[in-house]
Amino acid sequence: MGDQIHAVGASIPQLDSHEKVTGTAQYVADLVRPGMLHAAIVQSPHAHARILSYDIKKAMELPGVHAIVTGDDLDESDRMGAFIKDEPAFAKGKVRYVGEIVAAVAADSEALARAAARLIDIEYELLPAALDPMEALKPDAPKVHDDSASYVKVFDAGTEGNVCSRTKLSEGDVAAAWNQCDVIVEGTYETQAQAHLSLEPCGALAEVDAQGRVTLWSANQSVFRVQANVCESLGLPMTRLRCQTPRIGAGFGNKMEAHVQPVLVCLALKAKKTVRLILSREEDFETVRARHPFRIRMKTGATSDGKLLAREVELVLDGGAYGDDSPGVLGYALLMNVGPYNIPNVLAHGRVAYTNKMRFGAFRGFGVPQVTFASEQQIDELAKKLGIDPIALRRINIKGRDDKWFCGQEIASNGLEECLNKVEEASDWRAVRAGGQERARGDVRIGYGVATSAHIGGLLASGAIVRVLEDGSVLLNTGAVDIGQGSNTVLTQMCAEALKLPIEKVAIASPDTDGSPYNWGTTASRVTFMAGRSVVKAAAEVEEKLKQQASAMLECSADDLELRAGGRIGVKGAPGMELPFGAISGRAHWAAGGPIIGSHSWVFDQKTVDPKRAIATGLPFQQIGIFSFTAIVVEVEVDLLTGKVRVPRAWSAVDVGRAINPQLVKGQIEGAFVQGLGFALTEELVWDGGKLANPTLMDYKIPTFVELPDDLNTFIVESNEASGPFGAKSVGEIGMNGVAAAISNGIANAVGFYSPRLPITGERVMESLNQSWQATS
Amino acid sequence: MSVELLINGKAFNVDAGIGDTLLSVLREKLDFKSAKRGCNQGVCGACTVSVDGWPMRGCLSLAVGCAGKDIRTLEGLSATRRMQFLQEAFVNFGAFQCGFCTPGMLVAADALLARELNPSHEDVKVAMSGNLCRCTGYLPIVAAVRNAAERIRKEAARG
């Protein structure tokens, strides 16, 4: 074997590839346990009602029904929530949205459980509902929570009435700056509720042992958040619950916080049996969560030479019935609203409104696709008014390495300019934008749009344990759930590289709250950076301990030893003098020193707000993460007869720091682009009163093979982040952020108008086309 | 009622109700779990299995209606050379992330290659437009299917 291992930077296929292509990968719905019962849920038919009584007699009398849980099985004081403890395990006292879980049944079969669920009779007293966030914020609106101010909160949320949380950030003096602006654009934008639509519906399986301790497998993005949510909402000590994970059929945010786990554990404890609950697609649409609809009022000003000078933004987020991740999404969207530009005077503020709709929560981008949609259109409009090329205007204002982010955090690595260069060159931007009549083809008009954006990778805590097994192979355990994006593969690559082992000598443990080190979750684009850093440091500790052991065995100083490729420790300058890991580990296990274990854990601690620079109130997190950057160019076709928009070609560049696995990185960029295409053009959850009108895949349109661009070019920019593992930053979400904005800018280039509302459907484009024709005729 | 189903070349006698779908019988009664329940409405394609050589929605096909037909799931198709080329190409091109849609994708792709061994980019898009993927953005799937077809053609040419 040579002396090099090239695990990092290699496009190796996902480690679980064989399972996935043979259909043997086990998702939660594929798990079966002895004596397992099946569960079904009862959902609220009302948007807002007080629960007066439950009649479960008829349902319990059905042969084969084992247990039923209702709100009577919950304690009023037990509530969960990432930021505001406002949510019961399932409806207690009141229902707050159509589709909310109000009861659940455990029975011998799924069909029987569903039949029994239909026999449960619940008496409600209907209450007026708050369905629109702007209406909900008015003083006389129906209150979604009777006393929201009394809830426990983890930050100064400002919760009152239907105001779930409020946040305000400012830098410079916006009011004074408008006078110095030569050109100002202003607008109001609305973005829609988008469904995550991971192909695997949410589900869970709970097994109760003889001591009443529960083992819970579920579709999740964090076994530790599952444990916390279930225990908080059911009043259980965390020692009573062990959370594990099967393979996950994708998440995109909807499996990060709780879905059915609390109600299922409650049911299993009551039945004292193993129970599995898998939601139908409609139930998943109605009960889980979706991307926040945003109402954005934004104003941006610049000087005549193209320098951005001032920005004000006000956001109202529809938070739905419970806080969930809403305060985080609001705070993060406000922090990121400026985009990767230097604007010296910024006022950013907003509120989350409680409404009688499903929870809105984390979804790839975490609020940034929404604010970027508004911001990047305004940058484009400014360029148009100033007569400056849109990419040139962006170049004037983009942040460099030494600039600080809005509110003061330092930026280290920054590959944004290279991202812009890549997409500008590859799309032949100057030539295509300059093209005139040749950009029309029959009734189709062609335009080109650009957008940039940034994202963080980071937040909170992560750990890793690296253990050398007796035979010298290595077991890595991080507690980070691979939701399909390939983090198990990437973390294994890093561990193999750090210990100079072939990849097949490293196994990665499945996350388990009993055995894994804490990992906050697979969210915030964080696993590569956060867990990866822990892996590198834990591996370094292992290397150190291997050397200590070997120094006794080889009778030399540990300083004279080196790590050699293939799992060996050798004496520097003496090629023949070396020991395989197996020999060292054998001694450690059976003779001296003890088994070799390296571990590391940390919390991201770089401050977001510099109090000398910015004023922040109601910001739910003090430390966010390391910045990644992106630039996108799209070619857009607008059909003047139908209003239909198509994106035949696109160029997306992302500064990821370093690509640990380029093929997986490319997969993230492409997948995020196509999800962004759906967000931009077709996807929208629609309510008929309080009821979701399109909770089916027939009526909710995600992109299919047919909608994908003919030509989607991705570019990986590597800026090498000094604090990242092997230079890596993040890639999970960022590819989505700029897509809708770039498309809207492309439409403006093709037909002359910007789009204040998402999705940009054919109908909406026709409406705008008709208006512009009427205006000119 | 008792129904005889021919699955992957082997006969199974199974007790199935008149309303039981092929998907539920395969998954819950016979332990063929490669086909997934993604929507149970015939839209997502995650439950695609081959029936008499055609890609069918397991969730829309009644088990009793499939009696006597040649049902192939990914478990059985994995033994065929054509499917192995497809599986290899899916792995090499990164044509899946979470893998939940993958069995349905592979069965649909296999049915396409059974009829057209030289599919264009457009042929693949159209033939597989009934299968949804939320992770990959589809492009590597198209590339993988075309790559498998090319390798199968080359192997056939070598005889």
mmCIF file of N, CA and C in Angstrom, chain A residues 488-571:
data_model
loop_
_atom_site.group_PDB
_atom_site.id
_atom_site.type_symbol
_atom_site.label_atom_id
_atom_site.label_comp_id
_atom_site.label_asym_id
_atom_site.label_seq_id
_atom_site.Cartn_x
_atom_site.Cartn_y
_atom_site.Cartn_z
ATOM 1 N N ASN A 488 -23.480 10.130 6.345
ATOM 2 C CA ASN A 488 -22.727 8.977 6.862
ATOM 3 C C ASN A 488 -21.477 8.747 6.023
ATOM 4 N N THR A 489 -21.630 8.890 4.715
ATOM 5 C CA THR A 489 -20.514 8.675 3.803
ATOM 6 C C THR A 489 -19.452 9.754 3.993
ATOM 7 N N VAL A 490 -19.900 11.011 4.061
ATOM 8 C CA VAL A 490 -18.970 12.133 4.183
ATOM 9 C C VAL A 490 -18.200 12.071 5.509
ATOM 10 N N LEU A 491 -18.897 11.761 6.612
ATOM 11 C CA LEU A 491 -18.222 11.693 7.914
ATOM 12 C C LEU A 491 -17.241 10.523 7.947
ATOM 13 N N THR A 492 -17.627 9.416 7.314
ATOM 14 C CA THR A 492 -16.724 8.269 7.241
ATOM 15 C C THR A 492 -15.485 8.615 6.416
ATOM 16 N N GLN A 493 -15.688 9.340 5.318
ATOM 17 C CA GLN A 493 -14.541 9.766 4.502
ATOM 18 C C GLN A 493 -13.575 10.604 5.334
ATOM 19 N N MET A 494 -14.121 11.498 6.153
ATOM 20 C CA MET A 494 -13.245 12.358 6.957
ATOM 21 C C MET A 494 -12.492 11.548 8.001
ATOM 22 N N CYS A 495 -13.177 10.593 8.619
ATOM 23 C CA CYS A 495 -12.529 9.761 9.642
ATOM 24 C C CYS A 495 -11.424 8.917 9.000
ATOM 25 N N ALA A 496 -11.721 8.354 7.826
ATOM 26 C CA ALA A 496 -10.730 7.530 7.127
ATOM 27 C C ALA A 496 -9.509 8.366 6.750
ATOM 28 N N GLU A 497 -9.768 9.574 6.252
ATOM 29 C CA GLU A 497 -8.668 10.460 5.852
ATOM 30 C C GLU A 497 -7.807 10.819 7.076
ATOM 31 N N ALA A 498 -8.474 11.159 8.169
ATOM 32 C CA ALA A 498 -7.732 11.606 9.355
ATOM 33 C C ALA A 498 -6.853 10.494 9.909
ATOM 34 N N LEU A 499 -7.310 9.247 9.798
ATOM 35 C CA LEU A 499 -6.534 8.129 10.341
ATOM 36 C C LEU A 499 -5.796 7.364 9.239
ATOM 37 N N LYS A 500 -5.804 7.924 8.021
ATOM 38 C CA LYS A 500 -5.122 7.312 6.875
ATOM 39 C C LYS A 500 -5.528 5.850 6.698
ATOM 40 N N LEU A 501 -6.835 5.615 6.810
ATOM 41 C CA LEU A 501 -7.354 4.255 6.656
ATOM 42 C C LEU A 501 -8.123 4.155 5.351
ATOM 43 N N PRO A 502 -8.127 2.953 4.736
ATOM 44 C CA PRO A 502 -9.052 2.768 3.624
ATOM 45 C C PRO A 502 -10.485 2.869 4.155
ATOM 46 N N ILE A 503 -11.396 3.377 3.336
ATOM 47 C CA ILE A 503 -12.751 3.676 3.785
ATOM 48 C C ILE A 503 -13.447 2.448 4.381
ATOM 49 N N GLU A 504 -13.118 1.251 3.839
ATOM 50 C CA GLU A 504 -13.814 0.049 4.317
ATOM 51 C C GLU A 504 -13.360 -0.385 5.710
ATOM 52 N N LYS A 505 -12.329 0.267 6.236
ATOM 53 C CA LYS A 505 -11.890 -0.050 7.603
ATOM 54 C C LYS A 505 -12.633 0.796 8.648
ATOM 55 N N VAL A 506 -13.507 1.685 8.176
ATOM 56 C CA VAL A 506 -14.252 2.539 9.111
ATOM 57 C C VAL A 506 -15.737 2.232 8.978
ATOM 58 N N ALA A 507 -16.379 1.891 10.090
ATOM 59 C CA ALA A 507 -17.834 1.723 10.095
ATOM 60 C C ALA A 507 -18.439 2.904 10.829
ATOM 61 N N ILE A 508 -19.656 3.269 10.441
ATOM 62 C CA ILE A 508 -20.314 4.364 11.149
ATOM 63 C C ILE A 508 -21.540 3.840 11.865
ATOM 64 N N ALA A 509 -21.643 4.178 13.144
ATOM 65 C CA ALA A 509 -22.734 3.679 13.974
ATOM 66 C C ALA A 509 -24.028 4.408 13.647
ATOM 67 N N SER A 510 -25.138 3.719 13.828
ATOM 68 C CA SER A 510 -26.439 4.349 13.623
ATOM 69 C C SER A 510 -26.789 5.181 14.849
ATOM 70 N N PRO A 511 -27.292 6.404 14.648
ATOM 71 C CA PRO A 511 -27.598 7.277 15.784
ATOM 72 C C PRO A 511 -28.546 6.627 16.791
ATOM 73 N N ASP A 512 -28.229 6.803 18.055
ATOM 74 C CA ASP A 512 -28.952 6.125 19.130
ATOM 75 C C ASP A 512 -28.740 6.973 20.385
ATOM 76 N N THR A 513 -29.818 7.446 20.981
ATOM 77 C CA THR A 513 -29.642 8.331 22.146
ATOM 78 C C THR A 513 -28.998 7.602 23.323
ATOM 79 N N ASP A 514 -29.012 6.270 23.318
ATOM 80 C CA ASP A 514 -28.319 5.523 24.378
ATOM 81 C C ASP A 514 -26.809 5.482 24.162
ATOM 82 N N GLY A 515 -26.370 5.521 22.923
ATOM 83 C CA GLY A 515 -24.959 5.260 22.688
ATOM 84 C C GLY A 515 -24.199 6.330 21.926
ATOM 85 N N SER A 516 -24.909 7.246 21.299
ATOM 86 C CA SER A 516 -24.219 8.241 20.467
ATOM 87 C C SER A 516 -23.943 9.502 21.262
ATOM 88 N N PRO A 517 -22.873 10.224 20.888
ATOM 89 C CA PRO A 517 -22.674 11.536 21.481
ATOM 90 C C PRO A 517 -23.760 12.482 20.954
ATOM 91 N N TYR A 518 -24.044 13.532 21.716
ATOM 92 C CA TYR A 518 -25.106 14.452 21.330
ATOM 93 C C TYR A 518 -24.822 15.096 19.977
ATOM 94 N N ASN A 519 -25.870 15.181 19.170
ATOM 95 C CA ASN A 519 -25.817 15.959 17.934
ATOM 96 C C ASN A 519 -27.149 16.667 17.815
ATOM 97 N N TRP A 520 -27.157 17.995 17.758
ATOM 98 C CA TRP A 520 -28.435 18.730 17.743
ATOM 99 C C TRP A 520 -29.320 18.265 16.598
ATOM 100 N N GLY A 521 -28.751 18.094 15.404
ATOM 101 C CA GLY A 521 -29.604 17.577 14.342
ATOM 102 C C GLY A 521 -29.032 17.779 12.955
ATOM 103 N N THR A 522 -29.708 17.115 12.001
ATOM 104 C CA THR A 522 -29.361 17.257 10.597
ATOM 105 C C THR A 522 -30.231 18.369 10.054
ATOM 106 N N THR A 523 -29.737 19.577 10.208
ATOM 107 C CA THR A 523 -30.495 20.788 9.931
ATOM 108 C C THR A 523 -29.470 21.902 9.863
ATOM 109 N N ALA A 524 -29.888 23.091 9.430
ATOM 110 C CA ALA A 524 -28.964 24.230 9.383
ATOM 111 C C ALA A 524 -27.690 23.900 8.597
ATOM 112 N N SER A 525 -27.791 23.034 7.610
ATOM 113 C CA SER A 525 -26.658 22.706 6.713
ATOM 114 C C SER A 525 -25.392 22.404 7.504
ATOM 115 N N ARG A 526 -25.533 21.670 8.622
ATOM 116 C CA ARG A 526 -24.473 21.708 9.611
ATOM 117 C C ARG A 526 -23.644 20.450 9.786
ATOM 118 N N VAL A 527 -24.081 19.306 9.274
ATOM 119 C CA VAL A 527 -23.429 18.062 9.694
ATOM 120 C C VAL A 527 -21.973 17.981 9.232
ATOM 121 N N THR A 528 -21.717 18.322 7.968
ATOM 122 C CA THR A 528 -20.336 18.243 7.473
ATOM 123 C C THR A 528 -19.414 19.104 8.328
ATOM 124 N N PHE A 529 -19.862 20.353 8.587
ATOM 125 C CA PHE A 529 -19.011 21.283 9.316
ATOM 126 C C PHE A 529 -18.954 20.947 10.817
ATOM 127 N N MET A 530 -20.106 20.791 11.440
ATOM 128 C CA MET A 530 -20.144 20.644 12.904
ATOM 129 C C MET A 530 -19.684 19.251 13.353
ATOM 130 N N ALA A 531 -20.355 18.212 12.829
ATOM 131 C CA ALA A 531 -19.961 16.852 13.217
ATOM 132 C C ALA A 531 -18.587 16.548 12.636
ATOM 133 N N GLY A 532 -18.315 17.072 11.441
ATOM 134 C CA GLY A 532 -17.027 16.829 10.789
ATOM 135 C C GLY A 532 -15.859 17.321 11.634
ATOM 136 N N ARG A 533 -16.004 18.497 12.235
ATOM 137 C CA ARG A 533 -14.930 19.002 13.090
ATOM 138 C C ARG A 533 -14.706 18.091 14.294
ATOM 139 N N SER A 534 -15.817 17.580 14.838
ATOM 140 C CA SER A 534 -15.682 16.651 15.967
ATOM 141 C C SER A 534 -14.987 15.368 15.548
ATOM 142 N N VAL A 535 -15.307 14.902 14.344
ATOM 143 C CA VAL A 535 -14.684 13.671 13.841
ATOM 144 C C VAL A 535 -13.173 13.861 13.742
ATOM 145 N N VAL A 536 -12.761 14.986 13.170
ATOM 146 C CA VAL A 536 -11.332 15.243 12.976
ATOM 147 C C VAL A 536 -10.616 15.303 14.327
ATOM 148 N N LYS A 537 -11.238 15.981 15.293
ATOM 149 C CA LYS A 537 -10.574 16.109 16.592
ATOM 150 C C LYS A 537 -10.581 14.799 17.373
ATOM 151 N N ALA A 538 -11.669 14.039 17.268
ATOM 152 C CA ALA A 538 -11.702 12.738 17.947
ATOM 153 C C ALA A 538 -10.673 11.796 17.326
ATOM 154 N N ALA A 539 -10.521 11.873 16.002
ATOM 155 C CA ALA A 539 -9.539 11.026 15.319
ATOM 156 C C ALA A 539 -8.121 11.415 15.727
ATOM 157 N N ALA A 540 -7.899 12.719 15.938
ATOM 158 C CA ALA A 540 -6.563 13.166 16.371
ATOM 159 C C ALA A 540 -6.245 12.601 17.755
ATOM 160 N N GLU A 541 -7.261 12.521 18.617
ATOM 161 C CA GLU A 541 -7.038 11.940 19.942
ATOM 162 C C GLU A 541 -6.696 10.449 19.825
ATOM 163 N N VAL A 542 -7.386 9.776 18.892
ATOM 164 C CA VAL A 542 -7.083 8.357 18.660
ATOM 165 C C VAL A 542 -5.643 8.189 18.176
ATOM 166 N N GLU A 543 -5.236 9.053 17.260
ATOM 167 C CA GLU A 543 -3.867 8.971 16.745
ATOM 168 C C GLU A 543 -2.868 9.129 17.898
ATOM 169 N N GLU A 544 -3.124 10.075 18.760
ATOM 170 C CA GLU A 544 -2.247 10.331 19.889
ATOM 171 C C GLU A 544 -2.149 9.101 20.799
ATOM 172 N N LYS A 545 -3.302 8.483 21.089
ATOM 173 C CA LYS A 545 -3.314 7.307 21.978
ATOM 174 C C LYS A 545 -2.650 6.091 21.313
ATOM 175 N N LEU A 546 -2.857 5.967 20.008
ATOM 176 C CA LEU A 546 -2.179 4.877 19.283
ATOM 177 C C LEU A 546 -0.665 5.038 19.405
ATOM 178 N N LYS A 547 -0.229 6.277 19.272
ATOM 179 C CA LYS A 547 1.221 6.538 19.357
ATOM 180 C C LYS A 547 1.747 6.260 20.761
ATOM 181 N N GLN A 548 0.986 6.618 21.784
ATOM 182 C CA GLN A 548 1.426 6.337 23.159
ATOM 183 C C GLN A 548 1.614 4.838 23.374
ATOM 184 N N GLN A 549 0.608 4.067 22.924
ATOM 185 C CA GLN A 549 0.696 2.612 23.038
ATOM 186 C C GLN A 549 1.907 2.080 22.262
ATOM 187 N N ALA A 550 2.034 2.561 21.031
ATOM 188 C CA ALA A 550 3.104 2.051 20.156
ATOM 189 C C ALA A 550 4.486 2.403 20.700
ATOM 190 N N SER A 551 4.579 3.556 21.388
ATOM 191 C CA SER A 551 5.895 3.952 21.897
ATOM 192 C C SER A 551 6.376 2.951 22.954
ATOM 193 N N ALA A 552 5.427 2.416 23.753
ATOM 194 C CA ALA A 552 5.808 1.394 24.734
ATOM 195 C C ALA A 552 6.196 0.091 24.036
ATOM 196 N N MET A 553 5.460 -0.223 22.957
ATOM 197 C CA MET A 553 5.710 -1.482 22.260
ATOM 198 C C MET A 553 7.010 -1.434 21.458
ATOM 199 N N LEU A 554 7.286 -0.253 20.860
ATOM 200 C CA LEU A 554 8.485 -0.125 20.022
ATOM 201 C C LEU A 554 9.665 0.446 20.795
ATOM 202 N N GLU A 555 9.416 0.744 22.071
ATOM 203 C CA GLU A 555 10.463 1.284 22.947
ATOM 204 C C GLU A 555 11.131 2.511 22.333
ATOM 205 N N CYS A 556 10.275 3.486 22.004
ATOM 206 C CA CYS A 556 10.798 4.761 21.514
ATOM 207 C C CYS A 556 9.872 5.869 21.992
ATOM 208 N N SER A 557 10.263 7.086 21.754
ATOM 209 C CA SER A 557 9.421 8.204 22.148
ATOM 210 C C SER A 557 8.240 8.329 21.185
ATOM 211 N N ALA A 558 7.070 8.712 21.724
ATOM 212 C CA ALA A 558 5.890 8.915 20.866
ATOM 213 C C ALA A 558 6.149 9.988 19.829
ATOM 214 N N ASP A 559 7.032 10.936 20.142
ATOM 215 C CA ASP A 559 7.347 12.009 19.192
ATOM 216 C C ASP A 559 8.066 11.485 17.946
ATOM 217 N N ASP A 560 8.694 10.327 18.073
ATOM 218 C CA ASP A 560 9.408 9.758 16.927
ATOM 219 C C ASP A 560 8.506 8.901 16.036
ATOM 220 N N LEU A 561 7.218 8.853 16.407
ATOM 221 C CA LEU A 561 6.310 7.974 15.657
ATOM 222 C C LEU A 561 5.445 8.769 14.686
ATOM 223 N N GLU A 562 5.021 8.067 13.610
ATOM 224 C CA GLU A 562 4.141 8.708 12.623
ATOM 225 C C GLU A 562 3.011 7.765 12.227
ATOM 226 N N LEU A 563 1.917 8.411 11.803
ATOM 227 C CA LEU A 563 0.774 7.646 11.305
ATOM 228 C C LEU A 563 1.047 7.305 9.848
ATOM 229 N N ARG A 564 0.948 6.027 9.509
ATOM 230 C CA ARG A 564 1.176 5.616 8.124
ATOM 231 C C ARG A 564 -0.107 5.095 7.495
ATOM 232 N N ALA A 565 -0.234 5.275 6.189
ATOM 233 C CA ALA A 565 -1.442 4.873 5.478
ATOM 234 C C ALA A 565 -1.698 3.381 5.640
ATOM 235 N N GLY A 566 -2.973 3.035 5.762
ATOM 236 C CA GLY A 566 -3.344 1.630 5.843
ATOM 237 C C GLY A 566 -3.488 1.128 7.261
ATOM 238 N N GLY A 567 -3.399 2.010 8.255
ATOM 239 C CA GLY A 567 -3.620 1.586 9.629
ATOM 240 C C GLY A 567 -2.365 1.114 10.326
ATOM 241 N N ARG A 568 -1.295 1.908 10.262
ATOM 242 C CA ARG A 568 -0.042 1.524 10.913
ATOM 243 C C ARG A 568 0.576 2.743 11.599
ATOM 244 N N ILE A 569 1.276 2.456 12.690
ATOM 245 C CA ILE A 569 2.091 3.476 13.339
ATOM 246 C C ILE A 569 3.552 3.038 13.171
ATOM 247 N N GLY A 570 4.397 3.936 12.670
ATOM 248 C CA GLY A 570 5.778 3.556 12.401
ATOM 249 C C GLY A 570 6.770 4.559 12.959
ATOM 250 N N VAL A 571 8.008 4.126 13.024
ATOM 251 C CA VAL A 571 9.076 5.007 13.503
ATOM 252 C C VAL A 571 9.547 5.863 12.336
#
